[in-house]
Amino acid sequence: MIVEPNGVIGILGGGQLGRMLSLAAARLGLKTHIYTPEDHSPAGQVADAVTIGDYKDADRLKDFGDLVNVVTYEFENVPAETVDILAANHALVAPGGKALSIAQDRLVEKEFVNSLGARTAPFHAVDDLASLEVGLGVIGRPAILKTRRLGYDGKGQTTIGAANGDLSLTWDEANRKAWEEIGARPSILEGFIDFEMEISIIGARGRNGEIRCYDAPRNIHKGGILRQSVVPSGAPDGAVKNAIAITSKILDALDYAGVIGVEFFVEKSGGVIVNEFAPRVHNSGHWTSDACAVSQFEQHIRAVAGWPLGDPRRHSDCIMENLIGDEVERWRDLSREANTCIHLYGKRDASPGRKMGHVTRIRAR
Ligand SMILES: Nc1ncnc2c1ncn2[C@@H]1O[C@H](COP(=O)(O)OP(=O)(O)O)[C@@H](O)[C@H]1O
Ligand SMILES: [Mg+2]
């Protein structure tokens, strides 16, 4: 199946990733149709068509599926039910329900990654205070407690037993506090990794099984939110090679079509540990729009549309910086800088922690 120019790519989710996918599709002469529960979505502003509907509205989803040639998603918390409804109506969904269901649950995701022979942080399933205590006994402190589902940008996680923790609490009290902080939900306890740096691999797999990966960025997070991606990363070549090999294994095991973002911790020894993966285009790949002939967004569209994958080589070094909350006001100053590509997402409300845009500073190699 190949979606030819003037064909329609359906996208579940209306955020900035859908917006940038739509812009990339438009350049290839393809149309996009956004499905989102949200009015005035960032993606809806630049797409050919928008359906505003609930992710569980079977009638709306069926109509949407009938109007598009292929369906993809820009949001990894699309309910499994949505994909099932679309599939039951013969819509082709890429990357597919398996990738989505694994990536939505941190416990299932870690078990899957380990089953492929790759390493993750040590982990323990937590369903109540008793299993949290058992997990801390096995893993030790410090450790991070994360909800299994629906966490993003550092939300739904808390550190237990860090040096800056509240020393006035007993261990039992600290455990209870952490458990309540994450909403007393099914969770996973992870060992704290003392990493040298974080990198990610933005990889793509075509419908014919071909795999292409971008150069790895080094990712700098603050408070769990990505602030900067720096390319080249400065990570040892061996670490990047290993990370690419692991990404390829994940893509093959999921029989994937599209772009994936896999986050890694690089140890002081040069070893790599998988943190998590997102079955979609990824914030740490935004620089590819400005530093590569074919961006991650175009690459994803190519993959799901059955086109040959593009060459992921970059022509520039770069630093991508997110504009979060009222930092978006910096657009005035940034717009005076040379070699600076500004991307604003068209969101009206710059609430704290919200990703409002990003900027890529490029330097020819
Ligand atoms: N086990 C860990 N050890 C050390 N740092 C961690 C660990 N897990 C997460 N972090 C830090 O928190 C950030 C966000 O965590 P992550 O699991 O990627 O959640 P999210 O889904 O919010 O991106 C990571 O990029 C990393 O900086
Ligand atoms: Mg992450």
PDB file of N, CA and C and ligand atoms in Angstrom, residues 106 146 152-154 157 198 221 224 263 275-277 280 282, ligand 2:
ATOM      1  N   ARG A 106       4.581   1.160  31.732  1.00  0.00           N
ATOM      2  CA  ARG A 106       6.024   1.104  31.995  1.00  0.00           C
ATOM      3  C   ARG A 106       6.502  -0.283  32.413  1.00  0.00           C
ATOM      4  N   LYS A 146       7.195   5.413  39.766  1.00  0.00           N
ATOM      5  CA  LYS A 146       6.484   6.009  38.619  1.00  0.00           C
ATOM      6  C   LYS A 146       5.161   5.282  38.414  1.00  0.00           C
ATOM      7  N   TYR A 152       4.025  11.680  31.888  1.00  0.00           N
ATOM      8  CA  TYR A 152       4.803  12.347  30.832  1.00  0.00           C
ATOM      9  C   TYR A 152       5.448  13.593  31.415  1.00  0.00           C
ATOM     10  N   ASP A 153       6.523  14.069  30.764  1.00  0.00           N
ATOM     11  CA  ASP A 153       7.239  15.268  31.227  1.00  0.00           C
ATOM     12  C   ASP A 153       7.516  15.236  32.732  1.00  0.00           C
ATOM     13  N   GLY A 154       7.878  14.058  33.240  1.00  0.00           N
ATOM     14  CA  GLY A 154       8.229  13.922  34.654  1.00  0.00           C
ATOM     15  C   GLY A 154       7.026  13.893  35.584  1.00  0.00           C
ATOM     16  N   GLN A 157       5.677  10.809  38.796  1.00  0.00           N
ATOM     17  CA  GLN A 157       6.824  10.104  39.374  1.00  0.00           C
ATOM     18  C   GLN A 157       7.427  10.899  40.533  1.00  0.00           C
ATOM     19  N   GLU A 198      22.227  11.459  29.060  1.00  0.00           N
ATOM     20  CA  GLU A 198      21.074  10.836  28.417  1.00  0.00           C
ATOM     21  C   GLU A 198      21.163  11.105  26.920  1.00  0.00           C
ATOM     22  N   HIS A 221      17.493  17.248  30.699  1.00  0.00           N
ATOM     23  CA  HIS A 221      16.171  17.413  31.329  1.00  0.00           C
ATOM     24  C   HIS A 221      16.313  18.236  32.596  1.00  0.00           C
ATOM     25  N   GLY A 224      12.361  16.689  35.019  1.00  0.00           N
ATOM     26  CA  GLY A 224      11.693  15.666  34.211  1.00  0.00           C
ATOM     27  C   GLY A 224      11.251  16.146  32.837  1.00  0.00           C
ATOM     28  N   GLU A 263      14.674   6.403  24.492  1.00  0.00           N
ATOM     29  CA  GLU A 263      15.510   7.181  25.423  1.00  0.00           C
ATOM     30  C   GLU A 263      16.476   6.243  26.146  1.00  0.00           C
ATOM     31  N   ASN A 275      15.743   3.704  28.913  1.00  0.00           N
ATOM     32  CA  ASN A 275      14.822   4.322  29.871  1.00  0.00           C
ATOM     33  C   ASN A 275      13.387   4.021  29.444  1.00  0.00           C
ATOM     34  N   GLU A 276      12.994   4.504  28.271  1.00  0.00           N
ATOM     35  CA  GLU A 276      11.629   4.243  27.787  1.00  0.00           C
ATOM     36  C   GLU A 276      11.610   4.507  26.294  1.00  0.00           C
ATOM     37  N   PHE A 277      10.514   4.110  25.642  1.00  0.00           N
ATOM     38  CA  PHE A 277      10.369   4.498  24.236  1.00  0.00           C
ATOM     39  C   PHE A 277       8.990   5.063  23.978  1.00  0.00           C
ATOM     40  N   ARG A 280       6.245   7.078  18.419  1.00  0.00           N
ATOM     41  CA  ARG A 280       5.838   8.267  17.661  1.00  0.00           C
ATOM     42  C   ARG A 280       7.066   9.141  17.450  1.00  0.00           C
ATOM     43  N   HIS A 282       9.410  12.280  18.283  1.00  0.00           N
ATOM     44  CA  HIS A 282       9.836  12.537  19.663  1.00  0.00           C
ATOM     45  C   HIS A 282      10.430  13.939  19.800  1.00  0.00           C
TER      46      HIS A 282
HETATM   47 MG    MG B   2      11.034  10.290  29.026  1.00  0.00          MG
END
